[in-house]
Coordinates of N, CA and C in Angstrom, one line a residue:
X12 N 1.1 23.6 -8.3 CA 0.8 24.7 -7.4 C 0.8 24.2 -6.0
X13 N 1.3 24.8 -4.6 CA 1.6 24.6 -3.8 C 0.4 24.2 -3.0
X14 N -0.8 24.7 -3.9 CA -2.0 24.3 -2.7 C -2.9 23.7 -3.5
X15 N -2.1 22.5 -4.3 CA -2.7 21.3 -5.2 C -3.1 20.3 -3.8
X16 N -3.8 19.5 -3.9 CA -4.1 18.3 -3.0 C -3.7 17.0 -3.6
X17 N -2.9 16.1 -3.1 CA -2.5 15.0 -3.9 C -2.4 14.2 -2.4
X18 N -2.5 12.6 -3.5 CA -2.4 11.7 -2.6 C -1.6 10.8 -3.1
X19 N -0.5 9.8 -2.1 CA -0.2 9.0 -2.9 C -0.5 7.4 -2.9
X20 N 0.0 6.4 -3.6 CA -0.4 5.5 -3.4 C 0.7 4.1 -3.9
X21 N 0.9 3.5 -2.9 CA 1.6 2.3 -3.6 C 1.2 0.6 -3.6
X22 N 0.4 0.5 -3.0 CA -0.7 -0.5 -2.9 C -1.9 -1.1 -3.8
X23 N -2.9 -1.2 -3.1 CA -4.1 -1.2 -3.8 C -4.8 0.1 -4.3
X24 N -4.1 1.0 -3.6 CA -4.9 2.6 -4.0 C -4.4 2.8 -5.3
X25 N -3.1 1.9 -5.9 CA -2.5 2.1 -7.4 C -3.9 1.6 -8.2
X26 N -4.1 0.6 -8.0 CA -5.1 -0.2 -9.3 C -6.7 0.1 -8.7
X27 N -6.8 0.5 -7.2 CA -8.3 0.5 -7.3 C -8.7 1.5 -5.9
X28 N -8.6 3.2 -6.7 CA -8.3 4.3 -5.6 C -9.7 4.1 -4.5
X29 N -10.7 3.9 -5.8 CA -11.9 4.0 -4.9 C -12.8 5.5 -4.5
X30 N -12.2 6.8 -5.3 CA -12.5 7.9 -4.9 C -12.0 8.8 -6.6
X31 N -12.8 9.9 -7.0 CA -12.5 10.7 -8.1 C -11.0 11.2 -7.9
X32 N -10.7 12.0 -9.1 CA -9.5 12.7 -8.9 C -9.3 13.1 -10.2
X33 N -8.5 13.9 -10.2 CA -8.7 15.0 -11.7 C -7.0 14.5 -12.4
X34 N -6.4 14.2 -11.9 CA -4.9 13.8 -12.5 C -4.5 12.4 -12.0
X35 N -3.8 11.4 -12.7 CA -3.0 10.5 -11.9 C -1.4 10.0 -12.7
X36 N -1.0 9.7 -11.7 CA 0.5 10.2 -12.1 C 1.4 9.5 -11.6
X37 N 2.4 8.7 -12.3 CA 3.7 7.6 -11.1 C 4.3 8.5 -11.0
X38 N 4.2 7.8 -9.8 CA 5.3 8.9 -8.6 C 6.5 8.1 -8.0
X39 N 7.6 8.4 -7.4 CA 8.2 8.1 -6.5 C 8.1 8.8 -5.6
X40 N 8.2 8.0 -3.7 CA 8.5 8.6 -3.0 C 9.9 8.4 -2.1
X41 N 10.7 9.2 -2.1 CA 11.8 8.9 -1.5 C 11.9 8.6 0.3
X42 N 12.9 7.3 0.7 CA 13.2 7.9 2.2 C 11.9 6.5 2.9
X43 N 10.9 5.8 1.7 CA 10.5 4.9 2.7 C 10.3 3.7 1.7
X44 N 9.8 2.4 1.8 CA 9.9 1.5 0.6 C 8.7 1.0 1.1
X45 N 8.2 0.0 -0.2 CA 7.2 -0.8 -0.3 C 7.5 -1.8 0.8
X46 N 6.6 -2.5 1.9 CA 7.3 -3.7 2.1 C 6.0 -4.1 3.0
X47 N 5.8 -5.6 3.2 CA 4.6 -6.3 3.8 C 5.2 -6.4 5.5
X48 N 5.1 -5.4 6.1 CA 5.6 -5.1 7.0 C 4.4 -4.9 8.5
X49 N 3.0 -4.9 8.0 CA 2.1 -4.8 8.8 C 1.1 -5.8 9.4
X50 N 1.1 -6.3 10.5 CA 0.4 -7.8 10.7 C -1.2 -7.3 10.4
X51 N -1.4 -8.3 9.2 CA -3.4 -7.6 9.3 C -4.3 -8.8 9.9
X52 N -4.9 -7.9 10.7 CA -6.4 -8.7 11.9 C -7.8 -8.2 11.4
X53 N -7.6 -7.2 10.4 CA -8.6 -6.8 9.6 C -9.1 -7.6 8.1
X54 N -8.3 -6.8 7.4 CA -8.2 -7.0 5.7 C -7.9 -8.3 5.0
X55 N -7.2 -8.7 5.8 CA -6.1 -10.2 5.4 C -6.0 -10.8 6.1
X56 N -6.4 -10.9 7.2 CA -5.8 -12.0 8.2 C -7.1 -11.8 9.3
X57 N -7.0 -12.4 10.9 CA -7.6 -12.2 12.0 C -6.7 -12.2 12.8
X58 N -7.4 -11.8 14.0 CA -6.6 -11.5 15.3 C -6.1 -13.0 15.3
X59 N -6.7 -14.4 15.4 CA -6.6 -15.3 15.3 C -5.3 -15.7 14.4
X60 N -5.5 -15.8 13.2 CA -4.4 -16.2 12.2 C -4.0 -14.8 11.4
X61 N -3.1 -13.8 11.5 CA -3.3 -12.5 11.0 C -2.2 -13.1 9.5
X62 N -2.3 -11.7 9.3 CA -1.9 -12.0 7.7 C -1.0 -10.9 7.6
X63 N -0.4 -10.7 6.3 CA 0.7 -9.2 6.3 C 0.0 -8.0 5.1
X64 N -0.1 -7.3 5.7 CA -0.4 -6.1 4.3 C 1.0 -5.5 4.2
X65 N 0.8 -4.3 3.0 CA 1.5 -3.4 2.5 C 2.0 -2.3 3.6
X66 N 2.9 -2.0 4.0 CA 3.4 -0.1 4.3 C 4.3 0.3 3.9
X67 N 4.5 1.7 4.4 CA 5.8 2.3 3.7 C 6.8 2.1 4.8
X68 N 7.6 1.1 5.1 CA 9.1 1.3 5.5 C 10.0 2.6 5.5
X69 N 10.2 2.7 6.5 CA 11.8 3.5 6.6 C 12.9 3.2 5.4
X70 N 13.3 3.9 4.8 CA 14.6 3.6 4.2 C 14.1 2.7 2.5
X71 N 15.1 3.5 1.4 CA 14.7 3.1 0.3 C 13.8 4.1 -0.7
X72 N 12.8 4.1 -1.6 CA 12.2 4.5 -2.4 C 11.5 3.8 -2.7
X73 N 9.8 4.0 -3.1 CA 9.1 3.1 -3.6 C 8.3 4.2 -4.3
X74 N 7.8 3.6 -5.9 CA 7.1 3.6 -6.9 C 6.1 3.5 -6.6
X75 N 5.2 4.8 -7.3 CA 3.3 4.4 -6.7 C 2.6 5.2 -8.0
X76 N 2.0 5.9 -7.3 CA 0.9 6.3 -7.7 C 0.6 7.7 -7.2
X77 N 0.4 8.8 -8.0 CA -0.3 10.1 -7.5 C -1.0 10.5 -7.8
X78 N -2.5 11.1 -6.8 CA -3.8 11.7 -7.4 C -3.8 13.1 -7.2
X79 N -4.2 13.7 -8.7 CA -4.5 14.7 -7.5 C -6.2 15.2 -7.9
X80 N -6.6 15.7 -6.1 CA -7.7 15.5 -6.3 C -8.2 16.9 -6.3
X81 N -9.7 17.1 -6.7 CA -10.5 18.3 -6.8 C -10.6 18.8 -5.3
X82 N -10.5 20.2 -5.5 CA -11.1 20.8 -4.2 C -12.1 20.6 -3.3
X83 N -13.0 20.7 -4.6 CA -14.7 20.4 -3.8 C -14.6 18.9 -3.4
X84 N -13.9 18.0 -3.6 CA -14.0 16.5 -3.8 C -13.1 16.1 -2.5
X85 N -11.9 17.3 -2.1 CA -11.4 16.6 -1.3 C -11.8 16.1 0.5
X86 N -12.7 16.8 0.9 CA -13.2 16.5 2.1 C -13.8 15.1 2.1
X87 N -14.9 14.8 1.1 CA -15.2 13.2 0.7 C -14.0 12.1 0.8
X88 N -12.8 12.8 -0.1 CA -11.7 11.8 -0.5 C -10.8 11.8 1.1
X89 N -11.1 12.7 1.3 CA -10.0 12.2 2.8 C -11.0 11.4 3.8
X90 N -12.2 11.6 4.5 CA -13.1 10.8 4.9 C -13.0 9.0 4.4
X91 N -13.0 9.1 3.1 CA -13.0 7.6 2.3 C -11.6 7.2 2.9
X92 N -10.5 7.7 2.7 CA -9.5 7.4 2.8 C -9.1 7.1 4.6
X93 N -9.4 7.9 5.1 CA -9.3 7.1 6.7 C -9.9 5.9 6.8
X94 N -11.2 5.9 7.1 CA -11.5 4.7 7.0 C -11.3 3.6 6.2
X95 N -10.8 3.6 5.0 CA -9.6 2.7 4.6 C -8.8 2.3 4.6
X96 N -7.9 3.3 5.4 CA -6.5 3.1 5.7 C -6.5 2.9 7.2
X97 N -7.2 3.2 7.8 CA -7.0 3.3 9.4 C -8.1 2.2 9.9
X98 N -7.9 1.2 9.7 CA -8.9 0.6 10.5 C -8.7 0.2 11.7
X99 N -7.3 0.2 11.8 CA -6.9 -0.4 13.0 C -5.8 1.0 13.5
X100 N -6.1 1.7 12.9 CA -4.8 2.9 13.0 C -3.1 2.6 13.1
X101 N -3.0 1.9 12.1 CA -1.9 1.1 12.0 C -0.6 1.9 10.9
X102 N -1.3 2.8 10.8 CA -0.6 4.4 9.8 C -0.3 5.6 10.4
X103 N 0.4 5.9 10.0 CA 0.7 7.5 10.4 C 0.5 8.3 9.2
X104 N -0.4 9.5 9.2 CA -0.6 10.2 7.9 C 0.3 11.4 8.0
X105 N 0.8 11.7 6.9 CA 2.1 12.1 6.7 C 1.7 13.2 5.4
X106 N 2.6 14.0 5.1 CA 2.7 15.4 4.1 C 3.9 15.0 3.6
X107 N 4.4 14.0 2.5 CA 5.9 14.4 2.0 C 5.8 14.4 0.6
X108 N 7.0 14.9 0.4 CA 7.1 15.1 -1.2 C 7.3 14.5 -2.1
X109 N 6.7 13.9 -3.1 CA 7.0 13.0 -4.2 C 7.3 13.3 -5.6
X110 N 7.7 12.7 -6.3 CA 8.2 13.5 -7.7 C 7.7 12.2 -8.5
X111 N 6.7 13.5 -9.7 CA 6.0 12.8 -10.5 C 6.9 12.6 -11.6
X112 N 6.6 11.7 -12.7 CA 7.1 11.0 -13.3 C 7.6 12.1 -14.7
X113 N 6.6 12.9 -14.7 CA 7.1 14.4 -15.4 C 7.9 15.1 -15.1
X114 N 8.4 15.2 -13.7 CA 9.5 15.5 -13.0 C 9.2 16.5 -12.2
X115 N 7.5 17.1 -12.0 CA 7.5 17.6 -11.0 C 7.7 16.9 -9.6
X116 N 7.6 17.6 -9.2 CA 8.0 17.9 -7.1 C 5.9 17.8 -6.6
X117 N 5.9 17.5 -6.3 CA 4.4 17.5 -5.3 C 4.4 17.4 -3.8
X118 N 3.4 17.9 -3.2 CA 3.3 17.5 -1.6 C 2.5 16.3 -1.7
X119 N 2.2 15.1 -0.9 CA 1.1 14.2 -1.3 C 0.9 13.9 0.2
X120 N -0.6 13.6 0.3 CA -0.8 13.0 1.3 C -0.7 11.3 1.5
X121 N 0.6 10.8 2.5 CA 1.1 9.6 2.5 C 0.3 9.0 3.7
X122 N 0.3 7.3 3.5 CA 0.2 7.0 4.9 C 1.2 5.9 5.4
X123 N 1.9 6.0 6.1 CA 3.3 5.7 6.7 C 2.9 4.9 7.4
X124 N 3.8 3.6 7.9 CA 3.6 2.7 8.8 C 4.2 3.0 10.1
X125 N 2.9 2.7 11.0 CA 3.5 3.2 11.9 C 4.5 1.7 13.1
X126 N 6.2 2.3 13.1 CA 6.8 1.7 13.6 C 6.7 1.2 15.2
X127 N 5.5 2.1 15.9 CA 5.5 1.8 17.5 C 4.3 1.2 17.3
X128 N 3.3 0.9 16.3 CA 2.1 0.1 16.2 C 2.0 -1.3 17.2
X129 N 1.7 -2.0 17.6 CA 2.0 -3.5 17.9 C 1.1 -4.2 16.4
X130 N 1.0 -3.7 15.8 CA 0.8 -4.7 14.6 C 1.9 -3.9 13.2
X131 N 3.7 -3.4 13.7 CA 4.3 -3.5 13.2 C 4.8 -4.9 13.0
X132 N 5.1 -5.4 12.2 CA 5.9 -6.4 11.8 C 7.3 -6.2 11.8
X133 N 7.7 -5.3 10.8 CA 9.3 -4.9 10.6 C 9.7 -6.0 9.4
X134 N 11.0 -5.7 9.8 CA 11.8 -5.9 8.5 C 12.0 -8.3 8.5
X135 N 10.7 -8.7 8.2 CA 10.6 -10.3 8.4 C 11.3 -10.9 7.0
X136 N 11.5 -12.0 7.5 CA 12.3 -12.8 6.3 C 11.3 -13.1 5.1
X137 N 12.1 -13.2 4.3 CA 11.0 -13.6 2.9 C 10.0 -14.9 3.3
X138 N 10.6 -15.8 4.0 CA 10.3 -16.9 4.3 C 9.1 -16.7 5.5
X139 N 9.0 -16.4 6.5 CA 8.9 -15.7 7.2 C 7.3 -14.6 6.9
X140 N 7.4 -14.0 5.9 CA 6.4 -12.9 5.3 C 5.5 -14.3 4.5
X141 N 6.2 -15.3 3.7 CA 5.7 -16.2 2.9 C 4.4 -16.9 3.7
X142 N 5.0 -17.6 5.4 CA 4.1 -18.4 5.9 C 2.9 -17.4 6.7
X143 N 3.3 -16.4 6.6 CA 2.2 -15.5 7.2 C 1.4 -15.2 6.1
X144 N 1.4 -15.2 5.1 CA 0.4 -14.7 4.1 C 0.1 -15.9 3.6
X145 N 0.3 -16.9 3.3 CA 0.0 -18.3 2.9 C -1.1 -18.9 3.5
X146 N -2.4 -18.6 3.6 CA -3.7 -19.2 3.9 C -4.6 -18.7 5.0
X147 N -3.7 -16.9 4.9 CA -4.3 -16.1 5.7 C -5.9 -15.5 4.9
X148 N -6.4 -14.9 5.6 CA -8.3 -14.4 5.1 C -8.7 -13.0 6.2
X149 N -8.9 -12.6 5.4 CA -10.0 -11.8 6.1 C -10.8 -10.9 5.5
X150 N -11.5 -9.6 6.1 CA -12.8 -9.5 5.2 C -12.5 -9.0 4.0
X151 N -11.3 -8.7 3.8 CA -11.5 -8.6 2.3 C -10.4 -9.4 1.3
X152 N -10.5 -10.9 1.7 CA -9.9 -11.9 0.8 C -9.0 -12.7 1.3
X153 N -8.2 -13.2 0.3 CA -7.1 -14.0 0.6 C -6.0 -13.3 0.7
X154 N -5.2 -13.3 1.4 CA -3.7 -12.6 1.5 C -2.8 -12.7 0.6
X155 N -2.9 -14.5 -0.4 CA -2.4 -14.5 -1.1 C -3.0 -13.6 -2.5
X156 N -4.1 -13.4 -2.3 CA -4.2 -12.9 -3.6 C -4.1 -11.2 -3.8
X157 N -4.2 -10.6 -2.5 CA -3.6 -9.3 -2.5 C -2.3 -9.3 -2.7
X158 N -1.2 -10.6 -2.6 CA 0.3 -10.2 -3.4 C -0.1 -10.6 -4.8
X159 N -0.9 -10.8 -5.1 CA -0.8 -11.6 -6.8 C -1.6 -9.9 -6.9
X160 N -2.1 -9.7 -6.7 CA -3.0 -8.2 -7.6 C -1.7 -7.6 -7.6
X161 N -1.0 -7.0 -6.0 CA 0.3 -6.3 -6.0 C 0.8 -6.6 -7.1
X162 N 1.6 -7.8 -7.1 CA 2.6 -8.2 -8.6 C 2.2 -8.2 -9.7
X163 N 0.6 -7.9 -10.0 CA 0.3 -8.1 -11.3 C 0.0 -6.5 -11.9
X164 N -0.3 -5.7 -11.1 CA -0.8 -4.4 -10.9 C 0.6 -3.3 -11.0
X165 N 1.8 -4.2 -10.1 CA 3.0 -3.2 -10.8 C 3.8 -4.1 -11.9
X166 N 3.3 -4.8 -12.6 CA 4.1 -5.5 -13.8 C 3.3 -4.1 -15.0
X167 N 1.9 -4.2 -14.7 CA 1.5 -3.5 -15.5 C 1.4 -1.9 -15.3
X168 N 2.1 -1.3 -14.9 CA 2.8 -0.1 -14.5 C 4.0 -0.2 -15.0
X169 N 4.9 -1.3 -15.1 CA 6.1 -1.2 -15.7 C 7.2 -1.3 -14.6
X170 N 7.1 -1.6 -13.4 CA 7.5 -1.4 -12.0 C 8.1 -3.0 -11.7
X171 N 8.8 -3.4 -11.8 CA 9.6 -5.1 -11.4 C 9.6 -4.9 -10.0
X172 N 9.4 -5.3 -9.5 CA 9.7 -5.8 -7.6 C 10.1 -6.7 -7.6
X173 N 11.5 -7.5 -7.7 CA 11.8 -8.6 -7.4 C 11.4 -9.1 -6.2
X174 N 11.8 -8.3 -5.4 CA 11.2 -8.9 -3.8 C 9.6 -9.2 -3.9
X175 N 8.9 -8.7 -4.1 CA 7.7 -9.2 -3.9 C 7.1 -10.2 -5.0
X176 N 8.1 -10.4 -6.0 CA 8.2 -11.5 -7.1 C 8.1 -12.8 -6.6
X177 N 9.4 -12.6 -5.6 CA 10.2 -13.7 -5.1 C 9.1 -14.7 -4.0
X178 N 8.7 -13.3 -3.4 CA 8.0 -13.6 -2.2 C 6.5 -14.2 -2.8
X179 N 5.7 -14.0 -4.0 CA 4.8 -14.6 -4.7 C 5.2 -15.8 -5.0
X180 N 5.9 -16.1 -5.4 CA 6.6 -17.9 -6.0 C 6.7 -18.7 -4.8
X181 N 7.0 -17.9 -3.2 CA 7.3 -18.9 -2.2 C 6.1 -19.1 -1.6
X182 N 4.9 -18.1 -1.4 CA 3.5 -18.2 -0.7 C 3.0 -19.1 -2.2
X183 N 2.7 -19.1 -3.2 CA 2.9 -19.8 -3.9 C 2.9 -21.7 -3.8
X184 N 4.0 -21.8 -3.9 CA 4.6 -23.0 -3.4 C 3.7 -23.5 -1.7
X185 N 3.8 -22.9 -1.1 CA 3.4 -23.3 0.1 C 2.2 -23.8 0.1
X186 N 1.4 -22.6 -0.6 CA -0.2 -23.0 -0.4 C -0.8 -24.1 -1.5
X187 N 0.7 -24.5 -2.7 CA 0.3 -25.5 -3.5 C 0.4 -27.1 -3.0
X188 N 1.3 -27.0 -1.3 CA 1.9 -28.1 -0.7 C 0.8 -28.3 0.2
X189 N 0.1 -27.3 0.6 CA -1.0 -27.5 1.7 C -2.0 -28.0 1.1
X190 N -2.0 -28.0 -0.7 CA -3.2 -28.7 -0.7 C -4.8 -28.2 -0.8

């Protein structure tokens, strides 16, 4: 129905939404990709030593997650959801369409990285994304261990990311050499 409320998710909102919802559903969204593209002074990192979270990139397709949520529920669920996602206002919230795994079409509410941010990162080398998340912290953990939930979270969805595979084996290694 056109005036369903859905949200999508390709992150941590996959394995731990944090809010009710009456459906959930893999989705793709086309036109932006998974990628550790945002410098975090929050979540993962500090202004000091920052760290990389998740956004959606320009260009590509990425695999997630769709909710959809109750009527009465959704004023709560969007409230939760800003302050989650915007702490630093480092998103753009966005209306695009995703297609659920059943093969509907949905509207979902996305949140897009935003490219004129100054805590865009952009398109960094594997190597590059590795030493930035490699012994980064902040209030809510280790940076490396938000790519290990990532990688472990879409293995069990059924979802391979080599890239962010790859990029686990090299932060990996680094923080096994630091000791």
């Amino acid at each position: 129905m056109a005036d369903e409320r859905w949200v999508f998710g390709y992150g941590s909102l996959m394995w731990r939404p944090g809010f009710s919802y009456l459906e959930r559903r893999p989705a793709t969204l086309h036109g932006r990709r998974r990628a550790f593209c945002i410098y975090s002074v929050h979540h993962r990192g500090t202004y000091e030593r920052p760290g990389l979270v998740l956004g959606l990139a320009p260009g590509g397709a990425c695999r997630g997650a769709a909710y959809r949520i109750a009527d009465a529920d959704w004023d709560q669920v969007y409230a939760y959801l800003l302050e989650r996602e915007q702490p630093t206002e480092t998103y753009v919230e966005a209306r695009r369409a995703v297609r659920l795994a059943d093969g509907r079409r949905v509207d979902a509410l996305v949140f897009l990285s935003d490219v004129r941010h100054p805590q865009w990162a952009g398109a960094l080398s594997l190597e590059r994304q590795a030493e930035l998340i490699a012994g980064a912290t902040g209030l809510s953990g280790r940076n490396v261990d938000y790519l290990r939930d990532l990688v472990e979270h879409l293995r069990e969805e059924g979802v391979r990311d080599h890239g962010m595979e790859v990029l686990l084996g090299l932060v990996e290694r680094r923080e096994l050499a630091a000791g």
